[in-house]
JSON list of C-alpha atoms in Angstrom, two decimals:
[
{"chain": "X", "resi": 346, "resn": "UNK", "atom": "CA", "xyz": [54.49, 107.46, 115.26]},
{"chain": "X", "resi": 347, "resn": "UNK", "atom": "CA", "xyz": [52.05, 104.82, 114.28]},
{"chain": "X", "resi": 348, "resn": "UNK", "atom": "CA", "xyz": [53.33, 101.64, 112.34]},
{"chain": "X", "resi": 349, "resn": "UNK", "atom": "CA", "xyz": [52.07, 101.28, 108.84]},
{"chain": "X", "resi": 350, "resn": "UNK", "atom": "CA", "xyz": [50.36, 98.15, 107.57]},
{"chain": "X", "resi": 351, "resn": "UNK", "atom": "CA", "xyz": [52.71, 95.59, 105.93]},
{"chain": "X", "resi": 352, "resn": "UNK", "atom": "CA", "xyz": [52.15, 95.94, 102.17]},
{"chain": "X", "resi": 353, "resn": "UNK", "atom": "CA", "xyz": [52.82, 93.62, 99.45]},
{"chain": "X", "resi": 354, "resn": "UNK", "atom": "CA", "xyz": [56.07, 95.16, 98.94]},
{"chain": "X", "resi": 355, "resn": "UNK", "atom": "CA", "xyz": [57.06, 94.63, 102.68]},
{"chain": "X", "resi": 356, "resn": "UNK", "atom": "CA", "xyz": [56.13, 91.04, 102.27]},
{"chain": "X", "resi": 357, "resn": "UNK", "atom": "CA", "xyz": [58.07, 90.67, 99.21]},
{"chain": "X", "resi": 358, "resn": "UNK", "atom": "CA", "xyz": [61.13, 92.34, 100.80]},
{"chain": "X", "resi": 359, "resn": "UNK", "atom": "CA", "xyz": [60.76, 90.08, 103.81]},
{"chain": "X", "resi": 360, "resn": "UNK", "atom": "CA", "xyz": [60.51, 87.09, 101.63]},
{"chain": "X", "resi": 361, "resn": "UNK", "atom": "CA", "xyz": [63.62, 87.89, 99.71]},
{"chain": "X", "resi": 362, "resn": "UNK", "atom": "CA", "xyz": [65.38, 88.41, 103.07]},
{"chain": "X", "resi": 363, "resn": "UNK", "atom": "CA", "xyz": [64.77, 84.99, 104.43]},
{"chain": "X", "resi": 364, "resn": "UNK", "atom": "CA", "xyz": [64.36, 83.09, 101.29]},
{"chain": "X", "resi": 365, "resn": "UNK", "atom": "CA", "xyz": [61.40, 80.87, 102.52]},
{"chain": "X", "resi": 366, "resn": "UNK", "atom": "CA", "xyz": [61.84, 78.24, 99.70]},
{"chain": "X", "resi": 367, "resn": "UNK", "atom": "CA", "xyz": [65.53, 77.50, 100.77]},
{"chain": "X", "resi": 368, "resn": "UNK", "atom": "CA", "xyz": [65.71, 75.08, 103.67]},
{"chain": "X", "resi": 369, "resn": "UNK", "atom": "CA", "xyz": [68.91, 76.22, 105.07]},
{"chain": "X", "resi": 370, "resn": "UNK", "atom": "CA", "xyz": [68.29, 76.54, 108.57]},
{"chain": "X", "resi": 371, "resn": "UNK", "atom": "CA", "xyz": [70.37, 74.15, 110.70]},
{"chain": "X", "resi": 372, "resn": "UNK", "atom": "CA", "xyz": [68.13, 71.63, 112.60]},
{"chain": "X", "resi": 373, "resn": "UNK", "atom": "CA", "xyz": [69.05, 73.39, 115.85]},
{"chain": "X", "resi": 374, "resn": "UNK", "atom": "CA", "xyz": [68.11, 76.70, 114.60]},
{"chain": "X", "resi": 375, "resn": "UNK", "atom": "CA", "xyz": [64.93, 75.26, 112.90]},
{"chain": "X", "resi": 376, "resn": "UNK", "atom": "CA", "xyz": [63.72, 73.87, 116.27]},
{"chain": "X", "resi": 377, "resn": "UNK", "atom": "CA", "xyz": [64.63, 77.17, 117.99]},
{"chain": "X", "resi": 378, "resn": "UNK", "atom": "CA", "xyz": [62.34, 79.04, 115.51]},
{"chain": "X", "resi": 379, "resn": "UNK", "atom": "CA", "xyz": [59.60, 76.72, 115.74]},
{"chain": "X", "resi": 380, "resn": "UNK", "atom": "CA", "xyz": [59.60, 77.36, 119.67]},
{"chain": "X", "resi": 381, "resn": "UNK", "atom": "CA", "xyz": [58.98, 81.04, 118.98]},
{"chain": "X", "resi": 382, "resn": "UNK", "atom": "CA", "xyz": [55.38, 81.99, 119.83]},
{"chain": "X", "resi": 383, "resn": "UNK", "atom": "CA", "xyz": [53.48, 84.91, 121.46]},
{"chain": "X", "resi": 384, "resn": "UNK", "atom": "CA", "xyz": [53.26, 84.89, 125.27]},
{"chain": "X", "resi": 385, "resn": "UNK", "atom": "CA", "xyz": [49.94, 84.50, 127.05]},
{"chain": "X", "resi": 386, "resn": "UNK", "atom": "CA", "xyz": [49.59, 88.26, 127.66]},
{"chain": "X", "resi": 387, "resn": "UNK", "atom": "CA", "xyz": [50.05, 88.93, 123.79]},
{"chain": "X", "resi": 388, "resn": "UNK", "atom": "CA", "xyz": [47.68, 86.18, 123.00]},
{"chain": "X", "resi": 389, "resn": "UNK", "atom": "CA", "xyz": [45.01, 87.63, 125.51]},
{"chain": "X", "resi": 390, "resn": "UNK", "atom": "CA", "xyz": [45.57, 91.26, 124.06]},
{"chain": "X", "resi": 391, "resn": "UNK", "atom": "CA", "xyz": [45.27, 89.96, 120.34]},
{"chain": "X", "resi": 392, "resn": "UNK", "atom": "CA", "xyz": [41.92, 88.34, 121.34]},
{"chain": "X", "resi": 393, "resn": "UNK", "atom": "CA", "xyz": [40.68, 91.67, 122.90]},
{"chain": "X", "resi": 394, "resn": "UNK", "atom": "CA", "xyz": [41.58, 93.47, 119.87]},
{"chain": "X", "resi": 395, "resn": "UNK", "atom": "CA", "xyz": [40.01, 90.98, 117.43]},
{"chain": "X", "resi": 396, "resn": "UNK", "atom": "CA", "xyz": [36.72, 91.11, 119.47]},
{"chain": "X", "resi": 397, "resn": "UNK", "atom": "CA", "xyz": [36.74, 95.11, 119.26]},
{"chain": "X", "resi": 398, "resn": "UNK", "atom": "CA", "xyz": [37.62, 94.71, 115.62]},
{"chain": "X", "resi": 399, "resn": "UNK", "atom": "CA", "xyz": [34.53, 92.47, 115.05]},
{"chain": "X", "resi": 400, "resn": "UNK", "atom": "CA", "xyz": [32.49, 95.09, 116.77]},
{"chain": "X", "resi": 401, "resn": "UNK", "atom": "CA", "xyz": [33.94, 97.83, 114.74]},
{"chain": "X", "resi": 402, "resn": "UNK", "atom": "CA", "xyz": [35.12, 99.74, 117.94]},
{"chain": "X", "resi": 403, "resn": "UNK", "atom": "CA", "xyz": [38.81, 99.80, 117.58]},
{"chain": "X", "resi": 404, "resn": "UNK", "atom": "CA", "xyz": [40.50, 103.29, 118.31]},
{"chain": "X", "resi": 405, "resn": "UNK", "atom": "CA", "xyz": [43.27, 104.29, 115.78]},
{"chain": "X", "resi": 406, "resn": "UNK", "atom": "CA", "xyz": [45.86, 103.26, 118.27]},
{"chain": "X", "resi": 407, "resn": "UNK", "atom": "CA", "xyz": [44.29, 99.92, 118.79]},
{"chain": "X", "resi": 408, "resn": "UNK", "atom": "CA", "xyz": [44.02, 99.78, 114.97]},
{"chain": "X", "resi": 409, "resn": "UNK", "atom": "CA", "xyz": [47.88, 100.21, 114.71]},
{"chain": "X", "resi": 410, "resn": "UNK", "atom": "CA", "xyz": [48.33, 97.72, 117.50]},
{"chain": "X", "resi": 411, "resn": "UNK", "atom": "CA", "xyz": [46.53, 94.97, 115.70]},
{"chain": "X", "resi": 412, "resn": "UNK", "atom": "CA", "xyz": [48.35, 95.61, 112.42]},
{"chain": "X", "resi": 413, "resn": "UNK", "atom": "CA", "xyz": [51.72, 95.32, 114.37]},
{"chain": "X", "resi": 414, "resn": "UNK", "atom": "CA", "xyz": [50.47, 91.98, 115.85]},
{"chain": "X", "resi": 415, "resn": "UNK", "atom": "CA", "xyz": [49.26, 91.05, 112.32]},
{"chain": "X", "resi": 416, "resn": "UNK", "atom": "CA", "xyz": [52.65, 91.84, 110.85]},
{"chain": "X", "resi": 417, "resn": "UNK", "atom": "CA", "xyz": [54.58, 90.03, 113.48]},
{"chain": "X", "resi": 418, "resn": "UNK", "atom": "CA", "xyz": [52.39, 86.92, 113.08]},
{"chain": "X", "resi": 419, "resn": "UNK", "atom": "CA", "xyz": [52.85, 86.89, 109.43]},
{"chain": "X", "resi": 420, "resn": "UNK", "atom": "CA", "xyz": [56.68, 87.08, 109.66]},
{"chain": "X", "resi": 421, "resn": "UNK", "atom": "CA", "xyz": [56.54, 84.48, 112.32]},
{"chain": "X", "resi": 422, "resn": "UNK", "atom": "CA", "xyz": [54.47, 82.19, 109.95]},
{"chain": "X", "resi": 423, "resn": "UNK", "atom": "CA", "xyz": [57.01, 82.49, 107.06]},
{"chain": "X", "resi": 424, "resn": "UNK", "atom": "CA", "xyz": [59.83, 81.84, 109.55]},
{"chain": "X", "resi": 425, "resn": "UNK", "atom": "CA", "xyz": [57.89, 78.63, 110.84]},
{"chain": "X", "resi": 426, "resn": "UNK", "atom": "CA", "xyz": [57.31, 77.53, 107.20]},
{"chain": "X", "resi": 427, "resn": "UNK", "atom": "CA", "xyz": [61.02, 77.64, 106.25]},
{"chain": "X", "resi": 428, "resn": "UNK", "atom": "CA", "xyz": [61.96, 75.98, 109.63]},
{"chain": "X", "resi": 429, "resn": "UNK", "atom": "CA", "xyz": [59.51, 73.18, 108.96]},
{"chain": "X", "resi": 430, "resn": "UNK", "atom": "CA", "xyz": [60.96, 72.72, 105.47]},
{"chain": "X", "resi": 431, "resn": "UNK", "atom": "CA", "xyz": [64.56, 72.68, 106.75]},
{"chain": "X", "resi": 432, "resn": "UNK", "atom": "CA", "xyz": [63.69, 70.02, 109.26]},
{"chain": "X", "resi": 433, "resn": "UNK", "atom": "CA", "xyz": [61.77, 68.08, 106.64]},
{"chain": "X", "resi": 434, "resn": "UNK", "atom": "CA", "xyz": [64.80, 68.25, 104.06]},
{"chain": "X", "resi": 435, "resn": "UNK", "atom": "CA", "xyz": [67.17, 67.26, 106.71]},
{"chain": "X", "resi": 436, "resn": "UNK", "atom": "CA", "xyz": [64.91, 64.12, 107.33]},
{"chain": "X", "resi": 437, "resn": "UNK", "atom": "CA", "xyz": [64.03, 65.14, 110.88]},
{"chain": "X", "resi": 438, "resn": "UNK", "atom": "CA", "xyz": [60.43, 66.15, 110.15]},
{"chain": "X", "resi": 439, "resn": "UNK", "atom": "CA", "xyz": [58.60, 69.21, 111.91]},
{"chain": "X", "resi": 440, "resn": "UNK", "atom": "CA", "xyz": [57.53, 66.78, 114.78]},
{"chain": "X", "resi": 441, "resn": "UNK", "atom": "CA", "xyz": [60.89, 67.42, 116.16]},
{"chain": "X", "resi": 442, "resn": "UNK", "atom": "CA", "xyz": [60.09, 71.21, 116.58]},
{"chain": "X", "resi": 443, "resn": "UNK", "atom": "CA", "xyz": [57.80, 72.73, 119.08]},
{"chain": "X", "resi": 444, "resn": "UNK", "atom": "CA", "xyz": [55.38, 74.25, 116.88]},
{"chain": "X", "resi": 445, "resn": "UNK", "atom": "CA", "xyz": [52.69, 72.17, 115.19]}
]
Protein backbone atom coordinates (compact mmCIF):
# COMPACT_ATOMS: atom_id res chain seq x y z
CA UNK A 1 0.00 0.00 0.00
CA UNK A 2 1.42 3.36 -1.01
CA UNK A 3 1.42 6.19 1.55
CA UNK A 4 -0.67 9.19 0.65
CA UNK A 5 0.80 12.68 0.64
CA UNK A 6 0.35 14.76 3.76
CA UNK A 7 -2.61 17.00 3.14
CA UNK A 8 -3.48 20.29 4.75
CA UNK A 9 -5.79 18.26 6.96
CA UNK A 10 -2.92 15.96 8.00
CA UNK A 11 -0.77 18.98 8.81
CA UNK A 12 -3.58 20.59 10.79
CA UNK A 13 -4.21 17.41 12.79
CA UNK A 14 -0.49 17.05 13.53
CA UNK A 15 -0.32 20.71 14.53
CA UNK A 16 -3.21 20.31 16.94
CA UNK A 17 -1.64 17.17 18.35
CA UNK A 18 1.69 18.71 19.33
CA UNK A 19 0.52 22.32 19.78
CA UNK A 20 3.67 23.88 18.27
CA UNK A 21 2.96 27.32 19.75
CA UNK A 22 3.08 25.96 23.31
CA UNK A 23 6.54 25.71 24.85
CA UNK A 24 5.82 22.78 27.11
CA UNK A 25 8.72 20.44 26.36
CA UNK A 26 11.11 20.04 29.27
CA UNK A 27 14.68 21.19 28.52
CA UNK A 28 15.81 17.55 28.47
CA UNK A 29 13.05 16.54 26.05
CA UNK A 30 13.68 19.59 23.86
CA UNK A 31 17.38 18.78 23.59
CA UNK A 32 16.61 15.16 22.72
CA UNK A 33 14.18 16.27 20.01
CA UNK A 34 16.77 18.67 18.59
CA UNK A 35 19.22 15.78 18.34
CA UNK A 36 16.86 13.81 16.06
CA UNK A 37 17.96 13.77 12.45
CA UNK A 38 18.01 11.57 9.39
CA UNK A 39 20.98 9.20 9.27
CA UNK A 40 23.55 9.31 6.47
CA UNK A 41 21.87 6.53 4.49
CA UNK A 42 18.55 8.38 4.54
CA UNK A 43 20.24 11.65 3.55
CA UNK A 44 21.94 9.90 0.63
CA UNK A 45 18.66 8.30 -0.45
CA UNK A 46 16.82 11.63 -0.25
CA UNK A 47 19.54 13.17 -2.41
CA UNK A 48 19.21 10.38 -5.00
CA UNK A 49 15.44 10.76 -5.06
CA UNK A 50 15.73 14.54 -5.34
CA UNK A 51 17.98 14.23 -8.39
CA UNK A 52 15.57 11.78 -10.02
CA UNK A 53 12.66 14.11 -9.23
CA UNK A 54 14.47 17.01 -10.90
CA UNK A 55 15.02 14.81 -13.96
CA UNK A 56 11.39 13.71 -13.92
CA UNK A 57 12.34 10.02 -13.73
CA UNK A 58 10.84 8.92 -10.40
CA UNK A 59 8.94 5.65 -10.46
CA UNK A 60 5.60 5.54 -8.61
CA UNK A 61 7.30 3.69 -5.72
CA UNK A 62 10.05 6.31 -5.58
CA UNK A 63 7.44 9.08 -5.62
CA UNK A 64 5.75 7.45 -2.62
CA UNK A 65 9.14 7.12 -0.91
CA UNK A 66 10.04 10.77 -1.44
CA UNK A 67 6.63 11.78 -0.10
CA UNK A 68 7.29 9.69 3.02
CA UNK A 69 10.58 11.53 3.54
CA UNK A 70 8.83 14.86 2.95
CA UNK A 71 6.16 14.09 5.55
CA UNK A 72 8.75 12.91 8.08
CA UNK A 73 10.83 16.03 7.45
CA UNK A 74 7.80 18.27 7.93
CA UNK A 75 6.91 16.61 11.23
CA UNK A 76 10.52 16.77 12.41
CA UNK A 77 10.67 20.47 11.52
CA UNK A 78 7.56 21.20 13.56
CA UNK A 79 8.98 19.27 16.52
CA UNK A 80 12.33 21.11 16.23
CA UNK A 81 10.50 24.44 16.18
CA UNK A 82 8.57 23.60 19.33
CA UNK A 83 11.76 22.33 21.01
CA UNK A 84 13.63 25.55 20.19
CA UNK A 85 10.69 27.60 21.51
CA UNK A 86 10.62 25.52 24.70
CA UNK A 87 14.34 26.08 25.29
CA UNK A 88 14.07 29.76 24.48
CA UNK A 89 11.18 30.31 26.88
CA UNK A 90 13.10 28.40 29.56
CA UNK A 91 15.94 30.89 29.08
CA UNK A 92 18.25 28.23 27.68
CA UNK A 93 18.25 29.03 23.98
CA UNK A 94 18.44 26.54 21.14
CA UNK A 95 22.24 26.72 21.19
CA UNK A 96 22.07 24.14 23.98
CA UNK A 97 20.33 21.73 21.61
CA UNK A 98 22.04 19.72 18.90
CA UNK A 99 20.12 21.03 15.90
CA UNK A 100 20.92 24.47 14.54
